[in-house]
């Protein structure tokens, strides 16, 4: 006997309204629809194929209410565990099932996760510039919008194109690293120049904007552990909210050296996707914020496990939220942000207007915070007719090379 929540259709929707997104749509026998985000920037079609060719057939006929059982089925039965493709697939299914459950309950999802623990989720915006004048204009734009926390990225003199430096405008932050082309573009990198210059940027920012604005920075995996330790120490006088991805964390033991040498708070994890990735970092309290995303870490179920584990060590959440997390993924993150106790901050990059034509959202921004809204489920609707106007376009993230031509961490 089937239940009203028996899954009868699973659709994988790929569209590119300003950038590529992979959306999973799960429909029950009673016509209730749940959405999940499966976007993996630069590798979108790998996830779409996994969902369409290997997972969708498994879901037909299952009870959509059995979220935990389905999560474990997809994680354990495939034999090949973890990794960004697998965990993004599981995340999309998990989000869609939670969306269905909350829609059937007639509640916003955060109510099923235990209810609200706060009035809204503090977010940080992005500011950047080719020089300090442009960066200052960008920061002022973010503050005028009501933001209280801002990530600063600025070009280093003599280095050319830089990670995180978007359009020179006080309006919408427009940075899209994935170029719409068949090959990756290349950018240069010089750690010595960066390490010499960056502390002066934050000295200027504190003098210009005062002590109350929360300032963040992303080193984007570019530094060795000893370089990261030096940068963290050099930035201590400027009271950063966090220093993000100061060194690649595939070797988590390397963070011991960083932690011993600086008290600047550390945020790590946007390329991580499982509890196993975080275990040592959390148990040894080598980080202060977990940067994983709901889209890449097994969905609401997977990411909440990581956050609950982190809470035992006084480590807070800091979910990844760039524009390659679709509005579906952002909504899911906000429901989790509102519910958990150890929330820290949420990254917030506004999607381009074209994305808003495909994804109709209910979340709202006010006083430096986002709230997911009170529509049933995740609060996102997908306009398939609008999406048809934006077909998939190949796009790849850049590659970074050192001065001598060696490929470096991007």
Short mmCIF file of C-alpha atoms in Angstrom, two decimals:
data_model
loop_
_atom_site.label_atom_id
_atom_site.label_comp_id
_atom_site.label_asym_id
_atom_site.label_seq_id
_atom_site.Cartn_x
_atom_site.Cartn_y
_atom_site.Cartn_z
CA UNK A 1 0.00 0.00 0.00
CA UNK A 2 1.40 3.39 -0.97
CA UNK A 3 1.34 6.44 1.29
CA UNK A 4 0.44 9.98 0.14
CA UNK A 5 4.18 10.66 0.22
CA UNK A 6 5.20 7.85 -2.14
CA UNK A 7 7.69 9.18 -4.69
CA UNK A 8 6.37 8.90 -8.26
CA UNK A 9 8.71 11.18 -10.23
CA UNK A 10 12.30 12.41 -9.96
CA UNK A 11 13.55 15.09 -12.36
CA UNK A 12 17.05 16.55 -12.74
CA UNK A 13 16.87 20.13 -13.97
CA UNK A 14 19.97 21.86 -15.34
CA UNK A 15 19.79 25.56 -16.20
CA UNK A 16 22.11 28.56 -16.38
CA UNK A 17 20.35 31.78 -15.33
CA UNK A 18 23.60 33.79 -14.94
CA UNK A 19 25.46 30.62 -13.90
CA UNK A 20 24.93 26.85 -13.98
CA UNK A 21 22.65 25.22 -11.43
CA UNK A 22 21.55 21.61 -10.97
CA UNK A 23 18.18 21.24 -9.25
CA UNK A 24 16.51 18.01 -8.18
CA UNK A 25 12.71 17.90 -8.22
CA UNK A 26 10.97 15.06 -6.38
CA UNK A 27 7.21 14.63 -6.78
CA UNK A 28 4.92 12.43 -4.68
CA UNK A 29 1.79 10.52 -5.73
CA UNK A 30 -0.31 13.39 -4.37
CA UNK A 31 1.62 15.94 -6.44
CA UNK A 32 3.65 17.46 -3.62
CA UNK A 33 6.97 18.75 -4.95
CA UNK A 34 10.27 19.01 -3.11
CA UNK A 35 13.41 20.75 -4.41
CA UNK A 36 17.08 20.06 -3.76
CA UNK A 37 20.27 21.82 -4.85
CA UNK A 38 22.92 19.61 -6.50
CA UNK A 39 25.17 22.30 -7.97
CA UNK A 40 28.89 21.48 -7.99
CA UNK A 41 30.66 24.43 -9.60
CA UNK A 42 32.58 23.41 -12.72
CA UNK A 43 31.52 19.76 -12.42
CA UNK A 44 27.76 20.15 -12.65
CA UNK A 45 27.12 17.48 -15.25
CA UNK A 46 28.90 14.81 -13.18
CA UNK A 47 26.35 15.32 -10.40
CA UNK A 48 23.44 15.56 -12.86
CA UNK A 49 24.42 12.22 -14.42
CA UNK A 50 24.84 10.53 -11.03
CA UNK A 51 21.36 11.70 -10.03
CA UNK A 52 19.64 10.94 -13.32
CA UNK A 53 21.33 7.65 -14.20
CA UNK A 54 21.97 6.05 -10.81
CA UNK A 55 19.82 7.59 -8.06
CA UNK A 56 16.50 8.62 -9.60
CA UNK A 57 15.51 4.99 -10.40
CA UNK A 58 16.19 4.02 -6.77
CA UNK A 59 13.84 6.68 -5.41
CA UNK A 60 10.69 5.80 -7.35
CA UNK A 61 8.23 4.10 -5.01
CA UNK A 62 10.00 5.07 -1.78
CA UNK A 63 8.23 6.83 1.07
CA UNK A 64 9.40 10.46 0.99
CA UNK A 65 8.89 10.70 4.75
CA UNK A 66 11.74 8.22 5.39
CA UNK A 67 14.50 10.81 5.16
CA UNK A 68 17.07 9.18 7.43
CA UNK A 69 16.57 5.76 5.87
CA UNK A 70 16.98 7.18 2.37
CA UNK A 71 20.10 9.13 3.39
CA UNK A 72 21.69 5.95 4.75
CA UNK A 73 20.63 3.96 1.69
CA UNK A 74 22.35 6.38 -0.68
CA UNK A 75 25.44 6.72 1.52
CA UNK A 76 26.03 3.10 2.47
CA UNK A 77 24.64 0.93 -0.29
CA UNK A 78 26.66 2.44 -3.16
CA UNK A 79 29.87 1.20 -1.47
CA UNK A 80 31.74 4.29 -2.82
CA UNK A 81 31.34 6.78 0.02
CA UNK A 82 32.02 10.48 0.47
CA UNK A 83 33.52 12.82 -2.11
CA UNK A 84 31.95 16.00 -3.53
CA UNK A 85 29.89 14.33 -6.27
CA UNK A 86 28.36 11.65 -4.04
CA UNK A 87 27.67 14.02 -1.15
CA UNK A 88 26.13 16.67 -3.45
CA UNK A 89 23.81 13.99 -4.82
CA UNK A 90 22.79 12.89 -1.33
CA UNK A 91 22.37 16.55 -0.34
CA UNK A 92 19.94 17.22 -3.18
CA UNK A 93 17.77 14.22 -2.30
CA UNK A 94 17.86 15.10 1.40
CA UNK A 95 16.80 18.71 0.80
CA UNK A 96 13.98 17.66 -1.49
CA UNK A 97 12.61 15.17 1.06
CA UNK A 98 12.77 17.71 3.89
CA UNK A 99 10.99 20.18 1.60
CA UNK A 100 8.21 17.64 0.97
CA UNK A 101 7.86 16.76 4.65
CA UNK A 102 7.55 20.42 5.69
CA UNK A 103 5.12 21.21 2.85
CA UNK A 104 2.91 18.30 3.93
CA UNK A 105 3.09 19.57 7.51
CA UNK A 106 2.16 23.08 6.34
CA UNK A 107 5.19 24.53 8.13
CA UNK A 108 8.43 26.26 7.22
CA UNK A 109 11.21 23.71 7.50
CA UNK A 110 12.91 25.30 10.51
CA UNK A 111 9.86 24.43 12.61
CA UNK A 112 10.44 20.72 11.95
CA UNK A 113 14.12 21.15 12.90
CA UNK A 114 13.17 22.26 16.40
CA UNK A 115 11.93 25.79 15.81
CA UNK A 116 13.78 29.08 15.72
CA UNK A 117 16.73 29.65 18.06
CA UNK A 118 17.15 33.28 16.95
CA UNK A 119 15.36 36.09 15.15
CA UNK A 120 17.45 35.74 12.00
CA UNK A 121 20.80 34.55 10.69
CA UNK A 122 23.65 37.07 10.78
CA UNK A 123 25.21 37.18 7.32
CA UNK A 124 28.38 38.58 5.87
CA UNK A 125 28.56 40.35 2.54
CA UNK A 126 31.46 40.59 0.10
CA UNK A 127 33.40 43.74 -0.69
CA UNK A 128 36.34 44.05 -3.06
CA UNK A 129 38.36 46.44 -5.15
CA UNK A 130 41.28 46.83 -7.50
CA UNK A 131 42.74 49.28 -4.96
CA UNK A 132 41.86 50.71 -1.55
CA UNK A 133 39.65 53.45 -2.99
CA UNK A 134 37.50 50.90 -4.81
CA UNK A 135 37.47 48.62 -1.78
CA UNK A 136 36.35 51.52 0.42
CA UNK A 137 33.46 52.30 -1.94
CA UNK A 138 32.46 48.64 -1.93
CA UNK A 139 32.52 48.42 1.87
CA UNK A 140 30.45 51.59 2.18
CA UNK A 141 27.92 50.07 -0.22
CA UNK A 142 27.58 46.95 1.92
CA UNK A 143 27.21 48.96 5.13
CA UNK A 144 24.57 51.19 3.52
CA UNK A 145 22.57 48.05 2.72
CA UNK A 146 22.50 47.23 6.44
CA UNK A 147 25.29 44.67 6.64
CA UNK A 148 27.31 44.46 9.84
CA UNK A 149 29.88 41.91 8.65
CA UNK A 150 31.92 42.23 5.45
CA UNK A 151 34.53 40.05 3.77
CA UNK A 152 37.39 42.09 2.28
CA UNK A 153 39.28 41.03 -0.86
CA UNK A 154 41.59 43.41 -2.73
CA UNK A 155 44.03 43.19 -5.61
CA UNK A 156 47.69 43.01 -4.62
CA UNK A 157 49.81 45.54 -6.51
CA UNK A 158 51.79 43.85 -9.27
CA UNK A 159 49.81 40.61 -9.28
CA UNK A 160 47.06 41.17 -11.86
CA UNK A 161 43.73 39.31 -11.58
CA UNK A 162 42.93 38.27 -8.01
CA UNK A 163 40.60 35.79 -6.37
CA UNK A 164 37.49 37.46 -4.96
CA UNK A 165 37.89 40.85 -6.62
CA UNK A 166 34.65 41.61 -8.41
CA UNK A 167 33.30 44.49 -10.43
CA UNK A 168 34.38 47.96 -9.32
CA UNK A 169 31.02 49.18 -8.03
CA UNK A 170 29.35 50.15 -4.79
CA UNK A 171 26.27 48.24 -5.98
CA UNK A 172 25.82 44.48 -6.31
CA UNK A 173 29.01 42.50 -5.76
CA UNK A 174 29.60 40.83 -9.10
CA UNK A 175 32.31 38.19 -8.99
CA UNK A 176 32.00 35.06 -11.09
CA UNK A 177 35.24 33.05 -11.14
CA UNK A 178 33.88 30.28 -13.40
CA UNK A 179 34.47 31.55 -16.92
CA UNK A 180 32.07 30.50 -19.66
CA UNK A 181 34.58 28.82 -21.91
CA UNK A 182 35.82 25.35 -22.80
CA UNK A 183 39.08 25.76 -20.87
CA UNK A 184 40.16 27.26 -17.55
CA UNK A 185 41.74 30.68 -17.60
CA UNK A 186 44.96 31.12 -15.61
CA UNK A 187 45.78 33.62 -12.87
CA UNK A 188 49.12 34.44 -11.29
CA UNK A 189 49.98 34.15 -7.61
CA UNK A 190 52.83 35.40 -5.42
CA UNK A 191 52.50 34.51 -1.73
CA UNK A 192 55.34 36.82 -0.64
CA UNK A 193 53.71 39.90 -2.19
CA UNK A 194 50.35 38.96 -0.69
CA UNK A 195 51.77 38.44 2.80
CA UNK A 196 53.57 41.78 2.72
CA UNK A 197 50.56 43.73 1.50
CA UNK A 198 47.48 42.30 3.21
CA UNK A 199 48.11 43.46 6.81
CA UNK A 200 48.28 47.07 5.57
CA UNK A 201 44.83 46.62 4.00
CA UNK A 202 43.27 45.70 7.33
CA UNK A 203 45.18 48.45 9.14
CA UNK A 204 43.61 50.89 6.65
CA UNK A 205 40.15 49.30 6.99
CA UNK A 206 40.12 49.59 10.77
CA UNK A 207 41.26 53.23 10.60
CA UNK A 208 38.63 53.99 7.94
CA UNK A 209 35.62 52.06 9.30
CA UNK A 210 36.27 51.67 13.02
CA UNK A 211 36.22 48.77 15.43
CA UNK A 212 32.55 47.78 15.27
CA UNK A 213 32.37 46.46 11.71
CA UNK A 214 33.04 42.71 11.58
CA UNK A 215 35.79 42.09 9.02
CA UNK A 216 36.59 38.76 7.36
CA UNK A 217 39.13 37.59 4.80
CA UNK A 218 39.57 34.51 2.58
CA UNK A 219 43.11 33.29 1.78
CA UNK A 220 41.53 30.63 -0.47
CA UNK A 221 43.92 27.75 0.27
CA UNK A 222 46.95 29.67 -1.09
CA UNK A 223 49.36 29.49 1.87
CA UNK A 224 51.62 26.90 3.48
CA UNK A 225 51.00 26.29 7.21
CA UNK A 226 53.93 28.51 8.27
CA UNK A 227 52.77 31.28 5.92
CA UNK A 228 49.24 30.97 7.29
CA UNK A 229 50.55 31.21 10.84
CA UNK A 230 52.46 34.37 9.95
CA UNK A 231 49.43 35.96 8.31
CA UNK A 232 47.17 35.10 11.23
CA UNK A 233 49.63 36.68 13.66
CA UNK A 234 50.14 39.77 11.49
CA UNK A 235 46.35 40.30 11.34
CA UNK A 236 45.78 39.98 15.09
CA UNK A 237 45.86 43.77 15.77
CA UNK A 238 42.90 44.23 13.41
CA UNK A 239 40.50 41.85 15.18
CA UNK A 240 39.20 39.78 12.27
CA UNK A 241 35.95 37.89 12.69
CA UNK A 242 37.80 35.10 10.88
CA UNK A 243 40.58 34.17 8.49
CA UNK A 244 39.15 31.67 6.02
CA UNK A 245 40.87 28.73 4.31
CA UNK A 246 44.32 29.91 5.29
CA UNK A 247 45.93 26.67 4.06
CA UNK A 248 44.67 23.54 2.28
CA UNK A 249 43.12 21.28 4.91
CA UNK A 250 43.59 17.89 3.26
CA UNK A 251 46.29 17.47 5.92
CA UNK A 252 44.39 18.63 9.01
CA UNK A 253 47.43 18.16 11.25
CA UNK A 254 48.96 21.20 9.52
CA UNK A 255 46.44 23.41 11.31
CA UNK A 256 48.19 22.58 14.59
CA UNK A 257 51.09 24.79 13.54
CA UNK A 258 48.75 27.62 12.57
CA UNK A 259 46.75 27.35 15.79
CA UNK A 260 49.89 27.40 17.98
CA UNK A 261 51.05 30.65 16.45
CA UNK A 262 47.97 32.85 16.15
CA UNK A 263 44.75 33.68 17.97
CA UNK A 264 43.06 34.98 14.82
CA UNK A 265 39.86 32.87 14.48
CA UNK A 266 40.02 30.28 11.72
CA UNK A 267 37.28 29.10 9.36
CA UNK A 268 37.80 25.98 7.23
CA UNK A 269 35.76 23.56 5.17
CA UNK A 270 34.00 24.76 2.04
CA UNK A 271 35.62 21.97 -0.01
CA UNK A 272 34.93 19.36 2.69
CA UNK A 273 31.87 17.15 2.56
CA UNK A 274 31.71 14.69 5.46
CA UNK A 275 32.15 14.23 9.18
CA UNK A 276 35.39 12.37 8.51
CA UNK A 277 36.87 15.46 6.85
CA UNK A 278 36.21 17.52 9.97
CA UNK A 279 36.81 15.02 12.76
CA UNK A 280 40.37 15.94 13.73
CA UNK A 281 39.86 19.67 13.10
CA UNK A 282 36.93 19.66 15.50
CA UNK A 283 38.25 17.27 18.14
CA UNK A 284 41.51 19.22 18.49
CA UNK A 285 39.70 22.57 18.23
CA UNK A 286 41.95 23.63 15.35
CA UNK A 287 39.19 25.76 13.79
CA UNK A 288 36.55 28.12 15.12
CA UNK A 289 33.97 27.89 12.32
CA UNK A 290 32.79 25.01 10.11
CA UNK A 291 32.55 26.32 6.52
CA UNK A 292 30.82 23.34 4.87
CA UNK A 293 27.70 23.89 2.78
CA UNK A 294 24.36 22.14 2.92
CA UNK A 295 24.68 21.52 -0.84
CA UNK A 296 28.01 19.66 -0.67
CA UNK A 297 27.98 17.99 2.77
CA UNK A 298 25.05 15.62 2.55
CA UNK A 299 22.20 18.07 2.86
CA UNK A 300 20.40 19.21 6.00
CA UNK A 301 20.83 15.79 7.60
CA UNK A 302 24.55 15.56 6.87
CA UNK A 303 25.48 19.12 7.76
CA UNK A 304 23.48 19.13 10.98
CA UNK A 305 25.47 16.09 12.15
CA UNK A 306 28.69 18.02 11.60
CA UNK A 307 27.35 21.12 13.36
CA UNK A 308 26.08 19.10 16.33
CA UNK A 309 29.48 17.45 16.67
CA UNK A 310 31.21 20.84 16.45
CA UNK A 311 28.96 22.21 19.18
CA UNK A 312 30.52 19.85 21.71
CA UNK A 313 33.81 21.69 21.17
CA UNK A 314 32.43 25.26 21.18
CA UNK A 315 32.90 25.53 17.42
CA UNK A 316 30.27 27.42 15.44
CA UNK A 317 28.73 27.21 12.00
CA UNK A 318 29.76 29.44 9.11
CA UNK A 319 28.02 27.91 6.11
CA UNK A 320 29.41 28.40 2.62
CA UNK A 321 26.98 30.54 0.62
CA UNK A 322 28.37 31.83 -2.68
CA UNK A 323 26.26 32.19 -5.81
CA UNK A 324 27.18 28.67 -6.96
CA UNK A 325 24.97 27.49 -4.11
CA UNK A 326 21.57 27.89 -5.74
CA UNK A 327 18.69 29.73 -4.03
CA UNK A 328 17.39 26.28 -3.03
CA UNK A 329 20.65 25.55 -1.20
CA UNK A 330 20.68 29.00 0.37
CA UNK A 331 17.14 28.54 1.66
CA UNK A 332 18.03 25.15 3.14
CA UNK A 333 21.06 26.66 4.87
CA UNK A 334 18.94 29.45 6.37
CA UNK A 335 16.41 27.04 7.86
CA UNK A 336 19.29 25.16 9.49
CA UNK A 337 20.93 28.42 10.62
CA UNK A 338 17.75 29.49 12.35
CA UNK A 339 17.32 26.20 14.22
CA UNK A 340 20.76 25.14 15.48
CA UNK A 341 22.18 26.42 18.76
CA UNK A 342 25.81 26.91 17.67
CA UNK A 343 25.15 29.19 14.72
CA UNK A 344 27.94 31.61 13.92
CA UNK A 345 27.42 33.42 10.62
CA UNK A 346 26.15 32.74 7.10
CA UNK A 347 27.91 33.75 3.88
CA UNK A 348 25.56 35.72 1.63
CA UNK A 349 26.19 36.58 -2.00
CA UNK A 350 23.11 37.87 -3.77
CA UNK A 351 22.24 35.93 -6.88
CA UNK A 352 22.00 37.78 -10.15
CA UNK A 353 18.49 38.94 -11.19
CA UNK A 354 18.22 36.22 -13.85
CA UNK A 355 18.43 33.56 -11.13
CA UNK A 356 15.44 35.19 -9.47
CA UNK A 357 13.38 34.55 -12.60
CA UNK A 358 13.91 30.79 -12.18
CA UNK A 359 14.00 30.46 -8.38
CA UNK A 360 11.23 32.29 -6.51
CA UNK A 361 12.32 32.60 -2.89
CA UNK A 362 10.71 33.69 0.37
CA UNK A 363 13.83 34.51 2.38
CA UNK A 364 14.33 38.14 3.34
CA UNK A 365 17.17 40.43 4.45
CA UNK A 366 16.84 42.93 7.29
CA UNK A 367 19.26 44.55 9.76
CA UNK A 368 22.23 42.48 8.65
CA UNK A 369 20.34 39.19 8.95
CA UNK A 370 18.50 36.79 6.66
CA UNK A 371 15.31 34.96 7.61
CA UNK A 372 14.10 31.97 5.56
CA UNK A 373 10.49 33.13 5.64
CA UNK A 374 7.40 31.25 6.76
CA UNK A 375 6.19 29.62 3.56
CA UNK A 376 5.74 25.84 3.91
CA UNK A 377 8.84 23.79 3.15
CA UNK A 378 12.03 25.50 2.00
CA UNK A 379 10.07 28.42 0.59
CA UNK A 380 11.43 28.15 -2.97
CA UNK A 381 9.51 27.56 -6.20
CA UNK A 382 11.16 26.56 -9.49
CA UNK A 383 9.88 28.09 -12.75
CA UNK A 384 10.68 25.47 -15.38
CA UNK A 385 9.41 27.63 -18.26
CA UNK A 386 11.78 30.43 -17.24
CA UNK A 387 14.62 27.95 -16.80
CA UNK A 388 14.20 26.74 -20.39
CA UNK A 389 15.46 30.13 -21.58
CA UNK A 390 18.84 29.49 -19.93
CA UNK A 391 20.50 26.29 -21.19
CA UNK A 392 23.63 24.86 -19.63
CA UNK A 393 26.84 26.57 -20.70
CA UNK A 394 30.28 25.03 -19.99
CA UNK A 395 32.13 27.07 -17.36
CA UNK A 396 35.33 26.30 -15.48
CA UNK A 397 37.07 27.76 -12.48
CA UNK A 398 40.50 29.34 -13.06
CA UNK A 399 43.85 27.71 -12.50
CA UNK A 400 46.53 29.52 -10.48
CA UNK A 401 50.24 29.52 -11.33
CA UNK A 402 53.21 30.83 -9.39
CA UNK A 403 55.65 33.29 -10.92
CA UNK A 404 57.79 30.42 -12.25
CA UNK A 405 54.77 28.74 -13.89
CA UNK A 406 54.11 26.04 -11.29
CA UNK A 407 50.43 25.14 -10.83
CA UNK A 408 49.29 26.36 -7.42
CA UNK A 409 46.19 25.92 -5.25
CA UNK A 410 43.23 27.89 -6.55
#
